[in-house]
Amino acid sequence: MDSTPPPAAIRRLGQNFLVDPNIVRKIVALAELSPADTVLEIGPGRGILTKALSRAAGHVTAIEVDSRLHTYLSERAAHLPHVTLVLGDALTCPIEYLPIGTIVVANLPYYISTPLLFRLLSHGHRFSRMVLMLQNEVADRLIAKAGTSEYGVLSVMAQYSAHISKAFKVSPQCFRPRPEVDSAVVLLRTREPRARRPEEEHRFTALVRGAFAHRRKTLVNSLKNEGYDSRHVEAALTKLRLSPSLRAETLTLEQFLELAHCMEDDASPRAHGSLQQ
Ligand code: SAM
């Protein structure tokens, strides 16, 4: 690449660029790429990861929202074989055209990591796995177990869609500018869809969101506030031999799935939703 300096970082766009080649190597190794693979990268930035991905995979689609960085990379496209650079917002731009089996590899912009995760998970059937750099605290929420303070909607919905492991932590020293938080790289291997029909998944998502909507209340009261009939919820809990005084954060993913199954006939007025926020 030539010596023209890259555009300065804009913090509000989550621009903490990786500068440690060792971390880039570890991320690419974790993705286990082959020349037959298609990769989606969100936020290529100055291209440090994009370049390594283009060497390991057959094709890379890289979506960048900052037009300065998009132009910077486009002018260096000769160094990025098999890369399609897209100028767009990864929260809204189309990703439905990507082939089934695409692998997502990204150092995510942290200010929107949670909505991006929900979006990627809602397209989980398209992605075989995802290797993502996130805030360490978000990585801990992804892998959190029931009964812990980190456990919430993101934990349940992510574990519903994928097997997740935290691969390694990354220090702020590995970025410029340095982020104010520690980071971690996670590997999400997407599961076979559990729901037979989209409505089932929508109902499950609405139930989980409703259960956690009022964390200080019991599960029954939180769902009641979200428009569910508390008698149906209590009856389902009794059937599952669960106490009606439980709070949402004590229910495991399997117990949420059983609860959703028991409540399938609930005609809740607001029992609609999707994985997408
Ligand atoms: N991949 C580069 C690296 O590792 O050095 C940059 C990672 S930086 C943490 C996040 C990147 O995401 C930045 O390039 C930023 O401009 C981009 N970005 C921020 N918001 C975005 C959005 N909504 N859609 C696509 N890219 C976005």
PDB file of C-alpha atoms and ligand atoms in Angstrom:
ATOM      1  CA  MET A   1       0.000   0.000   0.000  1.00  0.00           C
ATOM      2  CA  ASP A   2       1.284   3.548  -0.691  1.00  0.00           C
ATOM      3  CA  SER A   3       2.467   6.042   1.928  1.00  0.00           C
ATOM      4  CA  THR A   4      -0.564   8.429   1.898  1.00  0.00           C
ATOM      5  CA  PRO A   5      -1.682   8.654   5.558  1.00  0.00           C
ATOM      6  CA  PRO A   6      -5.034   7.014   6.238  1.00  0.00           C
ATOM      7  CA  PRO A   7      -8.005   9.139   7.362  1.00  0.00           C
ATOM      8  CA  ALA A   8      -7.933  10.049  11.069  1.00  0.00           C
ATOM      9  CA  ALA A   9     -10.054   7.923  13.407  1.00  0.00           C
ATOM     10  CA  ILE A  10     -13.568   9.093  14.279  1.00  0.00           C
ATOM     11  CA  ARG A  11     -14.340   7.805  17.775  1.00  0.00           C
ATOM     12  CA  ARG A  12     -18.099   8.095  17.482  1.00  0.00           C
ATOM     13  CA  LEU A  13     -17.932   5.521  14.639  1.00  0.00           C
ATOM     14  CA  GLY A  14     -16.159   3.068  16.929  1.00  0.00           C
ATOM     15  CA  GLN A  15     -12.910   3.469  15.000  1.00  0.00           C
ATOM     16  CA  ASN A  16     -10.356   1.666  17.146  1.00  0.00           C
ATOM     17  CA  PHE A  17      -8.095   0.175  14.523  1.00  0.00           C
ATOM     18  CA  LEU A  18      -6.174  -3.031  15.146  1.00  0.00           C
ATOM     19  CA  VAL A  19      -2.434  -2.481  14.905  1.00  0.00           C
ATOM     20  CA  ASP A  20      -1.148  -5.807  16.282  1.00  0.00           C
ATOM     21  CA  PRO A  21      -0.449  -8.298  13.450  1.00  0.00           C
ATOM     22  CA  ASN A  22      -0.365 -11.146  15.955  1.00  0.00           C
ATOM     23  CA  ILE A  23      -4.024 -10.538  16.905  1.00  0.00           C
ATOM     24  CA  VAL A  24      -4.953 -10.382  13.197  1.00  0.00           C
ATOM     25  CA  ARG A  25      -3.263 -13.772  12.698  1.00  0.00           C
ATOM     26  CA  LYS A  26      -5.097 -15.275  15.693  1.00  0.00           C
ATOM     27  CA  ILE A  27      -8.486 -14.011  14.442  1.00  0.00           C
ATOM     28  CA  VAL A  28      -7.931 -15.401  10.937  1.00  0.00           C
ATOM     29  CA  ALA A  29      -6.687 -18.738  12.340  1.00  0.00           C
ATOM     30  CA  LEU A  30      -9.799 -19.018  14.546  1.00  0.00           C
ATOM     31  CA  ALA A  31     -12.029 -18.559  11.487  1.00  0.00           C
ATOM     32  CA  GLU A  32     -10.411 -21.644   9.827  1.00  0.00           C
ATOM     33  CA  LEU A  33     -10.831 -20.190   6.353  1.00  0.00           C
ATOM     34  CA  SER A  34     -10.224 -21.979   3.077  1.00  0.00           C
ATOM     35  CA  PRO A  35     -10.217 -20.700  -0.535  1.00  0.00           C
ATOM     36  CA  ALA A  36     -13.751 -22.107  -0.889  1.00  0.00           C
ATOM     37  CA  ASP A  37     -15.102 -19.745   1.798  1.00  0.00           C
ATOM     38  CA  THR A  38     -17.005 -16.478   1.485  1.00  0.00           C
ATOM     39  CA  VAL A  39     -16.476 -13.965   4.298  1.00  0.00           C
ATOM     40  CA  LEU A  40     -18.522 -10.991   5.466  1.00  0.00           C
ATOM     41  CA  GLU A  41     -16.451  -8.347   7.241  1.00  0.00           C
ATOM     42  CA  ILE A  42     -18.230  -5.479   9.009  1.00  0.00           C
ATOM     43  CA  GLY A  43     -16.155  -2.307   9.240  1.00  0.00           C
ATOM     44  CA  PRO A  44     -12.933  -2.985   7.293  1.00  0.00           C
ATOM     45  CA  GLY A  45     -11.539   0.368   8.474  1.00  0.00           C
ATOM     46  CA  ARG A  46      -7.984   0.759   7.182  1.00  0.00           C
ATOM     47  CA  GLY A  47      -7.974  -2.817   5.922  1.00  0.00           C
ATOM     48  CA  ILE A  48      -5.558  -4.636   8.243  1.00  0.00           C
ATOM     49  CA  LEU A  49      -7.946  -7.565   8.771  1.00  0.00           C
ATOM     50  CA  THR A  50      -9.441  -7.349   5.256  1.00  0.00           C
ATOM     51  CA  LYS A  51      -6.041  -7.944   3.688  1.00  0.00           C
ATOM     52  CA  ALA A  52      -5.390 -11.029   5.808  1.00  0.00           C
ATOM     53  CA  LEU A  53      -8.915 -12.351   5.151  1.00  0.00           C
ATOM     54  CA  SER A  54      -8.573 -11.883   1.386  1.00  0.00           C
ATOM     55  CA  ARG A  55      -5.464 -14.081   1.445  1.00  0.00           C
ATOM     56  CA  ALA A  56      -7.161 -16.870   3.379  1.00  0.00           C
ATOM     57  CA  ALA A  57     -10.695 -16.929   1.871  1.00  0.00           C
ATOM     58  CA  GLY A  58     -12.112 -17.163  -1.644  1.00  0.00           C
ATOM     59  CA  HIS A  59     -14.136 -13.975  -1.394  1.00  0.00           C
ATOM     60  CA  VAL A  60     -14.653 -11.152   1.130  1.00  0.00           C
ATOM     61  CA  THR A  61     -17.524  -8.665   1.219  1.00  0.00           C
ATOM     62  CA  ALA A  62     -16.539  -5.727   3.431  1.00  0.00           C
ATOM     63  CA  ILE A  63     -19.206  -3.212   4.513  1.00  0.00           C
ATOM     64  CA  GLU A  64     -17.902   0.162   5.701  1.00  0.00           C
ATOM     65  CA  VAL A  65     -20.068   3.130   6.713  1.00  0.00           C
ATOM     66  CA  ASP A  66     -17.328   5.789   6.573  1.00  0.00           C
ATOM     67  CA  SER A  67     -16.989   7.071   2.989  1.00  0.00           C
ATOM     68  CA  ARG A  68     -13.422   8.319   3.667  1.00  0.00           C
ATOM     69  CA  LEU A  69     -12.296   4.801   4.598  1.00  0.00           C
ATOM     70  CA  HIS A  70     -14.285   3.281   1.745  1.00  0.00           C
ATOM     71  CA  THR A  71     -12.449   5.584  -0.714  1.00  0.00           C
ATOM     72  CA  TYR A  72      -9.096   4.922   0.986  1.00  0.00           C
ATOM     73  CA  LEU A  73      -9.538   1.161   0.575  1.00  0.00           C
ATOM     74  CA  SER A  74     -11.002   1.431  -2.948  1.00  0.00           C
ATOM     75  CA  GLU A  75      -7.860   3.274  -4.054  1.00  0.00           C
ATOM     76  CA  ARG A  76      -5.835   0.333  -2.742  1.00  0.00           C
ATOM     77  CA  ALA A  77      -8.073  -2.384  -4.198  1.00  0.00           C
ATOM     78  CA  ALA A  78      -5.106  -3.865  -6.071  1.00  0.00           C
ATOM     79  CA  HIS A  79      -3.802  -5.044  -2.669  1.00  0.00           C
ATOM     80  CA  LEU A  80      -7.169  -6.593  -1.806  1.00  0.00           C
ATOM     81  CA  PRO A  81      -7.829  -9.397  -4.275  1.00  0.00           C
ATOM     82  CA  HIS A  82     -11.271 -11.089  -4.090  1.00  0.00           C
ATOM     83  CA  VAL A  83     -12.700  -8.243  -1.962  1.00  0.00           C
ATOM     84  CA  THR A  84     -15.978  -6.442  -2.701  1.00  0.00           C
ATOM     85  CA  LEU A  85     -16.002  -3.125  -0.850  1.00  0.00           C
ATOM     86  CA  VAL A  86     -19.501  -1.930   0.027  1.00  0.00           C
ATOM     87  CA  LEU A  87     -20.250   1.571   1.297  1.00  0.00           C
ATOM     88  CA  GLY A  88     -23.181   1.173   3.695  1.00  0.00           C
ATOM     89  CA  ASP A  89     -24.523   0.775   7.203  1.00  0.00           C
ATOM     90  CA  ALA A  90     -24.189  -2.820   8.397  1.00  0.00           C
ATOM     91  CA  LEU A  91     -27.327  -2.368  10.522  1.00  0.00           C
ATOM     92  CA  THR A  92     -29.535  -1.821   7.485  1.00  0.00           C
ATOM     93  CA  CYS A  93     -27.815  -2.682   4.204  1.00  0.00           C
ATOM     94  CA  PRO A  94     -28.903  -5.920   2.496  1.00  0.00           C
ATOM     95  CA  ILE A  95     -27.051  -9.077   3.492  1.00  0.00           C
ATOM     96  CA  GLU A  96     -29.659 -11.548   2.244  1.00  0.00           C
ATOM     97  CA  TYR A  97     -27.758 -12.037  -1.018  1.00  0.00           C
ATOM     98  CA  LEU A  98     -24.692 -13.493   0.723  1.00  0.00           C
ATOM     99  CA  PRO A  99     -24.361 -17.225   0.112  1.00  0.00           C
ATOM    100  CA  ILE A 100     -25.536 -19.696   2.761  1.00  0.00           C
ATOM    101  CA  GLY A 101     -22.458 -20.757   4.728  1.00  0.00           C
ATOM    102  CA  THR A 102     -20.842 -17.307   4.706  1.00  0.00           C
ATOM    103  CA  ILE A 103     -18.441 -16.775   7.618  1.00  0.00           C
ATOM    104  CA  VAL A 104     -18.557 -13.453   9.468  1.00  0.00           C
ATOM    105  CA  VAL A 105     -15.227 -12.121  10.688  1.00  0.00           C
ATOM    106  CA  ALA A 106     -15.145  -8.638  12.182  1.00  0.00           C
ATOM    107  CA  ASN A 107     -13.668  -6.263  14.698  1.00  0.00           C
ATOM    108  CA  LEU A 108     -17.060  -4.724  15.396  1.00  0.00           C
ATOM    109  CA  PRO A 109     -17.736  -1.034  16.040  1.00  0.00           C
ATOM    110  CA  TYR A 110     -18.511  -1.248  19.778  1.00  0.00           C
ATOM    111  CA  TYR A 111     -21.138   1.516  19.887  1.00  0.00           C
ATOM    112  CA  ILE A 112     -23.525  -0.732  17.927  1.00  0.00           C
ATOM    113  CA  SER A 113     -22.210  -4.195  18.776  1.00  0.00           C
ATOM    114  CA  THR A 114     -25.453  -5.343  20.458  1.00  0.00           C
ATOM    115  CA  PRO A 115     -27.884  -4.399  17.624  1.00  0.00           C
ATOM    116  CA  LEU A 116     -25.374  -5.785  15.105  1.00  0.00           C
ATOM    117  CA  LEU A 117     -25.251  -9.059  17.034  1.00  0.00           C
ATOM    118  CA  PHE A 118     -29.058  -9.292  17.017  1.00  0.00           C
ATOM    119  CA  ARG A 119     -29.066  -8.591  13.282  1.00  0.00           C
ATOM    120  CA  LEU A 120     -26.410 -11.225  12.546  1.00  0.00           C
ATOM    121  CA  LEU A 121     -28.188 -13.763  14.774  1.00  0.00           C
ATOM    122  CA  SER A 122     -31.477 -13.089  12.985  1.00  0.00           C
ATOM    123  CA  HIS A 123     -29.693 -14.176   9.773  1.00  0.00           C
ATOM    124  CA  GLY A 124     -28.010 -17.054  11.616  1.00  0.00           C
ATOM    125  CA  HIS A 125     -29.124 -19.657   9.061  1.00  0.00           C
ATOM    126  CA  ARG A 126     -26.961 -17.821   6.462  1.00  0.00           C
ATOM    127  CA  PHE A 127     -23.767 -17.793   8.540  1.00  0.00           C
ATOM    128  CA  SER A 128     -22.032 -21.020   9.514  1.00  0.00           C
ATOM    129  CA  ARG A 129     -19.845 -19.286  12.070  1.00  0.00           C
ATOM    130  CA  MET A 130     -18.826 -15.856  13.261  1.00  0.00           C
ATOM    131  CA  VAL A 131     -15.527 -14.698  14.712  1.00  0.00           C
ATOM    132  CA  LEU A 132     -16.140 -11.351  16.376  1.00  0.00           C
ATOM    133  CA  MET A 133     -14.091  -8.880  18.360  1.00  0.00           C
ATOM    134  CA  LEU A 134     -16.302  -7.274  21.002  1.00  0.00           C
ATOM    135  CA  GLN A 135     -16.098  -5.444  24.293  1.00  0.00           C
ATOM    136  CA  ASN A 136     -15.066  -8.035  26.890  1.00  0.00           C
ATOM    137  CA  GLU A 137     -18.219  -7.211  28.867  1.00  0.00           C
ATOM    138  CA  VAL A 138     -20.447  -8.054  25.838  1.00  0.00           C
ATOM    139  CA  ALA A 139     -18.480 -11.278  25.281  1.00  0.00           C
ATOM    140  CA  ASP A 140     -19.230 -12.210  28.915  1.00  0.00           C
ATOM    141  CA  ARG A 141     -22.948 -11.512  28.363  1.00  0.00           C
ATOM    142  CA  LEU A 142     -22.926 -13.801  25.315  1.00  0.00           C
ATOM    143  CA  ILE A 143     -21.604 -16.776  27.275  1.00  0.00           C
ATOM    144  CA  ALA A 144     -23.332 -15.994  30.603  1.00  0.00           C
ATOM    145  CA  LYS A 145     -25.126 -18.775  32.448  1.00  0.00           C
ATOM    146  CA  ALA A 146     -28.510 -18.501  34.183  1.00  0.00           C
ATOM    147  CA  GLY A 147     -28.321 -17.031  37.683  1.00  0.00           C
ATOM    148  CA  THR A 148     -25.453 -14.621  36.944  1.00  0.00           C
ATOM    149  CA  SER A 149     -25.702 -10.830  36.695  1.00  0.00           C
ATOM    150  CA  GLU A 150     -24.484 -10.858  33.049  1.00  0.00           C
ATOM    151  CA  TYR A 151     -27.306 -13.197  31.967  1.00  0.00           C
ATOM    152  CA  GLY A 152     -30.074 -11.528  29.957  1.00  0.00           C
ATOM    153  CA  VAL A 153     -31.894 -11.352  26.610  1.00  0.00           C
ATOM    154  CA  LEU A 154     -28.626 -11.294  24.634  1.00  0.00           C
ATOM    155  CA  SER A 155     -27.329 -14.430  26.420  1.00  0.00           C
ATOM    156  CA  VAL A 156     -30.541 -16.411  25.884  1.00  0.00           C
ATOM    157  CA  MET A 157     -31.040 -15.370  22.256  1.00  0.00           C
ATOM    158  CA  ALA A 158     -27.387 -15.844  21.284  1.00  0.00           C
ATOM    159  CA  GLN A 159     -27.218 -19.285  22.953  1.00  0.00           C
ATOM    160  CA  TYR A 160     -30.537 -20.168  21.273  1.00  0.00           C
ATOM    161  CA  SER A 161     -28.886 -19.551  17.870  1.00  0.00           C
ATOM    162  CA  ALA A 162     -25.276 -20.599  18.407  1.00  0.00           C
ATOM    163  CA  HIS A 163     -22.684 -22.514  20.409  1.00  0.00           C
ATOM    164  CA  ILE A 164     -20.465 -19.759  21.760  1.00  0.00           C
ATOM    165  CA  SER A 165     -16.964 -19.710  23.147  1.00  0.00           C
ATOM    166  CA  LYS A 166     -14.763 -16.864  24.253  1.00  0.00           C
ATOM    167  CA  ALA A 167     -11.477 -17.509  22.459  1.00  0.00           C
ATOM    168  CA  PHE A 168      -9.108 -14.878  23.886  1.00  0.00           C
ATOM    169  CA  LYS A 169      -8.958 -11.433  25.466  1.00  0.00           C
ATOM    170  CA  VAL A 170      -7.333  -8.476  23.706  1.00  0.00           C
ATOM    171  CA  SER A 171      -5.706  -5.563  25.506  1.00  0.00           C
ATOM    172  CA  PRO A 172      -6.410  -1.914  24.562  1.00  0.00           C
ATOM    173  CA  GLN A 173      -2.702  -1.710  23.573  1.00  0.00           C
ATOM    174  CA  CYS A 174      -3.451  -3.639  20.381  1.00  0.00           C
ATOM    175  CA  PHE A 175      -5.535  -0.761  18.922  1.00  0.00           C
ATOM    176  CA  ARG A 176      -5.062   2.849  17.797  1.00  0.00           C
ATOM    177  CA  PRO A 177      -6.665   4.845  19.235  1.00  0.00           C
ATOM    178  CA  ARG A 178      -6.886   2.644  22.335  1.00  0.00           C
ATOM    179  CA  PRO A 179     -10.421   1.801  23.437  1.00  0.00           C
ATOM    180  CA  GLU A 180     -11.371   2.505  27.040  1.00  0.00           C
ATOM    181  CA  VAL A 181     -12.446  -1.087  27.616  1.00  0.00           C
ATOM    182  CA  ASP A 182     -10.913  -4.542  27.328  1.00  0.00           C
ATOM    183  CA  SER A 183     -11.869  -6.564  24.270  1.00  0.00           C
ATOM    184  CA  ALA A 184     -12.363 -10.248  23.539  1.00  0.00           C
ATOM    185  CA  VAL A 185     -12.726 -12.418  20.467  1.00  0.00           C
ATOM    186  CA  VAL A 186     -15.632 -14.851  20.452  1.00  0.00           C
ATOM    187  CA  LEU A 187     -16.462 -17.757  18.159  1.00  0.00           C
ATOM    188  CA  LEU A 188     -20.140 -18.412  17.458  1.00  0.00           C
ATOM    189  CA  ARG A 189     -20.980 -21.643  15.645  1.00  0.00           C
ATOM    190  CA  THR A 190     -24.579 -21.350  14.529  1.00  0.00           C
ATOM    191  CA  ARG A 191     -26.972 -24.172  15.428  1.00  0.00           C
ATOM    192  CA  GLU A 192     -29.546 -25.866  13.260  1.00  0.00           C
ATOM    193  CA  PRO A 193     -32.753 -23.760  13.519  1.00  0.00           C
ATOM    194  CA  ARG A 194     -34.796 -24.965  16.529  1.00  0.00           C
ATOM    195  CA  ALA A 195     -38.104 -23.462  15.433  1.00  0.00           C
ATOM    196  CA  ARG A 196     -40.114 -25.307  12.810  1.00  0.00           C
ATOM    197  CA  ARG A 197     -41.920 -22.128  11.721  1.00  0.00           C
ATOM    198  CA  PRO A 198     -40.928 -18.414  11.852  1.00  0.00           C
ATOM    199  CA  GLU A 199     -43.945 -17.665  14.118  1.00  0.00           C
ATOM    200  CA  GLU A 200     -42.499 -20.057  16.731  1.00  0.00           C
ATOM    201  CA  GLU A 201     -39.237 -18.140  16.749  1.00  0.00           C
ATOM    202  CA  HIS A 202     -41.075 -14.806  16.958  1.00  0.00           C
ATOM    203  CA  ARG A 203     -43.111 -16.091  19.914  1.00  0.00           C
ATOM    204  CA  PHE A 204     -39.974 -17.343  21.660  1.00  0.00           C
ATOM    205  CA  THR A 205     -38.177 -14.014  21.136  1.00  0.00           C
ATOM    206  CA  ALA A 206     -41.171 -12.037  22.426  1.00  0.00           C
ATOM    207  CA  LEU A 207     -41.400 -14.279  25.505  1.00  0.00           C
ATOM    208  CA  VAL A 208     -37.706 -13.858  26.368  1.00  0.00           C
ATOM    209  CA  ARG A 209     -37.816 -10.086  25.823  1.00  0.00           C
ATOM    210  CA  GLY A 210     -41.010  -9.843  27.910  1.00  0.00           C
ATOM    211  CA  ALA A 211     -39.513 -11.966  30.695  1.00  0.00           C
ATOM    212  CA  PHE A 212     -36.485  -9.665  31.035  1.00  0.00           C
ATOM    213  CA  ALA A 213     -38.363  -6.401  30.378  1.00  0.00           C
ATOM    214  CA  HIS A 214     -38.743  -5.699  34.124  1.00  0.00           C
ATOM    215  CA  ARG A 215     -35.750  -7.351  35.769  1.00  0.00           C
ATOM    216  CA  ARG A 216     -36.791  -6.475  39.311  1.00  0.00           C
ATOM    217  CA  LYS A 217     -40.176  -8.137  38.957  1.00  0.00           C
ATOM    218  CA  THR A 218     -40.935 -11.846  38.999  1.00  0.00           C
ATOM    219  CA  LEU A 219     -41.198 -13.557  35.627  1.00  0.00           C
ATOM    220  CA  VAL A 220     -44.985 -13.707  35.982  1.00  0.00           C
ATOM    221  CA  ASN A 221     -45.292  -9.980  36.733  1.00  0.00           C
ATOM    222  CA  SER A 222     -42.821  -8.942  34.051  1.00  0.00           C
ATOM    223  CA  LEU A 223     -44.755 -10.903  31.427  1.00  0.00           C
ATOM    224  CA  LYS A 224     -48.054  -9.559  32.799  1.00  0.00           C
ATOM    225  CA  ASN A 225     -46.754  -6.017  32.276  1.00  0.00           C
ATOM    226  CA  GLU A 226     -45.945  -6.970  28.693  1.00  0.00           C
ATOM    227  CA  GLY A 227     -49.520  -8.053  27.994  1.00  0.00           C
ATOM    228  CA  TYR A 228     -49.451 -11.773  28.831  1.00  0.00           C
ATOM    229  CA  ASP A 229     -52.246 -13.405  30.818  1.00  0.00           C
ATOM    230  CA  SER A 230     -50.634 -14.173  34.199  1.00  0.00           C
ATOM    231  CA  ARG A 231     -52.885 -17.215  34.708  1.00  0.00           C
ATOM    232  CA  HIS A 232     -51.432 -18.788  31.548  1.00  0.00           C
ATOM    233  CA  VAL A 233     -47.891 -18.055  32.686  1.00  0.00           C
ATOM    234  CA  GLU A 234     -48.536 -19.460  36.183  1.00  0.00           C
ATOM    235  CA  ALA A 235     -50.195 -22.567  34.754  1.00  0.00           C
ATOM    236  CA  ALA A 236     -47.228 -23.163  32.439  1.00  0.00           C
ATOM    237  CA  LEU A 237     -44.739 -22.700  35.292  1.00  0.00           C
ATOM    238  CA  THR A 238     -46.695 -25.134  37.486  1.00  0.00           C
ATOM    239  CA  LYS A 239     -46.735 -27.686  34.676  1.00  0.00           C
ATOM    240  CA  LEU A 240     -42.945 -27.353  34.440  1.00  0.00           C
ATOM    241  CA  ARG A 241     -42.645 -27.645  38.268  1.00  0.00           C
ATOM    242  CA  LEU A 242     -41.175 -24.137  38.436  1.00  0.00           C
ATOM    243  CA  SER A 243     -42.008 -21.630  41.177  1.00  0.00           C
ATOM    244  CA  PRO A 244     -44.280 -18.704  40.169  1.00  0.00           C
ATOM    245  CA  SER A 245     -42.005 -16.415  42.180  1.00  0.00           C
ATOM    246  CA  LEU A 246     -38.993 -17.013  39.887  1.00  0.00           C
ATOM    247  CA  ARG A 247     -37.231 -14.166  38.136  1.00  0.00           C
ATOM    248  CA  ALA A 248     -36.277 -14.410  34.453  1.00  0.00           C
ATOM    249  CA  GLU A 249     -32.535 -14.518  35.108  1.00  0.00           C
ATOM    250  CA  THR A 250     -32.836 -17.877  36.891  1.00  0.00           C
ATOM    251  CA  LEU A 251     -34.332 -19.710  33.894  1.00  0.00           C
ATOM    252  CA  THR A 252     -31.961 -21.660  31.648  1.00  0.00           C
ATOM    253  CA  LEU A 253     -32.314 -21.602  27.862  1.00  0.00           C
ATOM    254  CA  GLU A 254     -33.888 -25.075  27.986  1.00  0.00           C
ATOM    255  CA  GLN A 255     -36.444 -23.878  30.577  1.00  0.00           C
ATOM    256  CA  PHE A 256     -37.314 -20.861  28.389  1.00  0.00           C
ATOM    257  CA  LEU A 257     -37.826 -23.246  25.458  1.00  0.00           C
ATOM    258  CA  GLU A 258     -40.091 -25.472  27.581  1.00  0.00           C
ATOM    259  CA  LEU A 259     -42.030 -22.449  28.842  1.00  0.00           C
ATOM    260  CA  ALA A 260     -42.534 -21.197  25.284  1.00  0.00           C
ATOM    261  CA  HIS A 261     -43.732 -24.651  24.273  1.00  0.00           C
ATOM    262  CA  CYS A 262     -46.216 -24.815  27.188  1.00  0.00           C
ATOM    263  CA  MET A 263     -47.546 -21.357  26.358  1.00  0.00           C
ATOM    264  CA  GLU A 264     -47.927 -22.005  22.639  1.00  0.00           C
ATOM    265  CA  ASP A 265     -51.658 -21.461  22.822  1.00  0.00           C
ATOM    266  CA  ASP A 266     -51.341 -18.164  24.716  1.00  0.00           C
ATOM    267  CA  ALA A 267     -53.220 -15.518  22.768  1.00  0.00           C
ATOM    268  CA  SER A 268     -51.135 -12.692  24.218  1.00  0.00           C
ATOM    269  CA  PRO A 269     -51.902  -9.379  22.478  1.00  0.00           C
ATOM    270  CA  ARG A 270     -48.240  -8.468  22.244  1.00  0.00           C
ATOM    271  CA  ALA A 271     -46.705 -11.883  21.776  1.00  0.00           C
ATOM    272  CA  HIS A 272     -44.942 -10.849  18.590  1.00  0.00           C
ATOM    273  CA  GLY A 273     -41.361  -9.978  17.916  1.00  0.00           C
ATOM    274  CA  SER A 274     -38.262 -11.025  16.073  1.00  0.00           C
ATOM    275  CA  LEU A 275     -34.598 -11.496  16.832  1.00  0.00           C
ATOM    276  CA  GLN A 276     -33.955  -8.146  15.209  1.00  0.00           C
ATOM    277  CA  GLN A 277     -34.165  -5.080  17.425  1.00  0.00           C
TER     278      GLN A 277
HETATM  279  N1  SAM B   1     -11.503  -3.813  10.835  1.00  0.00           N
HETATM  280  C1  SAM B   1     -10.727  -2.638  11.198  1.00  0.00           C
HETATM  281  C2  SAM B   1      -9.632  -3.029  12.153  1.00  0.00           C
HETATM  282  O1  SAM B   1      -9.730  -4.112  12.737  1.00  0.00           O
HETATM  283  O2  SAM B   1      -8.704  -2.237  12.337  1.00  0.00           O
HETATM  284  C3  SAM B   1     -11.602  -1.547  11.806  1.00  0.00           C
HETATM  285  C4  SAM B   1     -12.401  -1.948  13.032  1.00  0.00           C
HETATM  286  S1  SAM B   1     -13.119  -0.581  13.891  1.00  0.00           S
HETATM  287  C5  SAM B   1     -13.259  -1.265  15.495  1.00  0.00           C
HETATM  288  C6  SAM B   1     -14.833  -0.594  13.374  1.00  0.00           C
HETATM  289  C7  SAM B   1     -15.072  -0.196  11.933  1.00  0.00           C
HETATM  290  O3  SAM B   1     -16.495  -0.254  11.704  1.00  0.00           O
HETATM  291  C8  SAM B   1     -14.642   1.208  11.545  1.00  0.00           C
HETATM  292  O4  SAM B   1     -13.990   1.182  10.314  1.00  0.00           O
HETATM  293  C9  SAM B   1     -15.968   1.990  11.424  1.00  0.00           C
HETATM  294  O5  SAM B   1     -15.929   3.055  10.525  1.00  0.00           O
HETATM  295  C10 SAM B   1     -16.900   0.878  10.950  1.00  0.00           C
HETATM  296  N2  SAM B   1     -18.322   1.122  11.225  1.00  0.00           N
HETATM  297  C11 SAM B   1     -18.886   1.862  12.217  1.00  0.00           C
HETATM  298  N3  SAM B   1     -20.212   1.834  12.138  1.00  0.00           N
HETATM  299  C12 SAM B   1     -20.526   1.044  11.076  1.00  0.00           C
HETATM  300  C13 SAM B   1     -21.747   0.647  10.469  1.00  0.00           C
HETATM  301  N4  SAM B   1     -22.924   1.028  10.965  1.00  0.00           N
HETATM  302  N5  SAM B   1     -21.705  -0.150   9.375  1.00  0.00           N
HETATM  303  C14 SAM B   1     -20.499  -0.540   8.861  1.00  0.00           C
HETATM  304  N6  SAM B   1     -19.310  -0.187   9.387  1.00  0.00           N
HETATM  305  C15 SAM B   1     -19.319   0.587  10.485  1.00  0.00           C
END
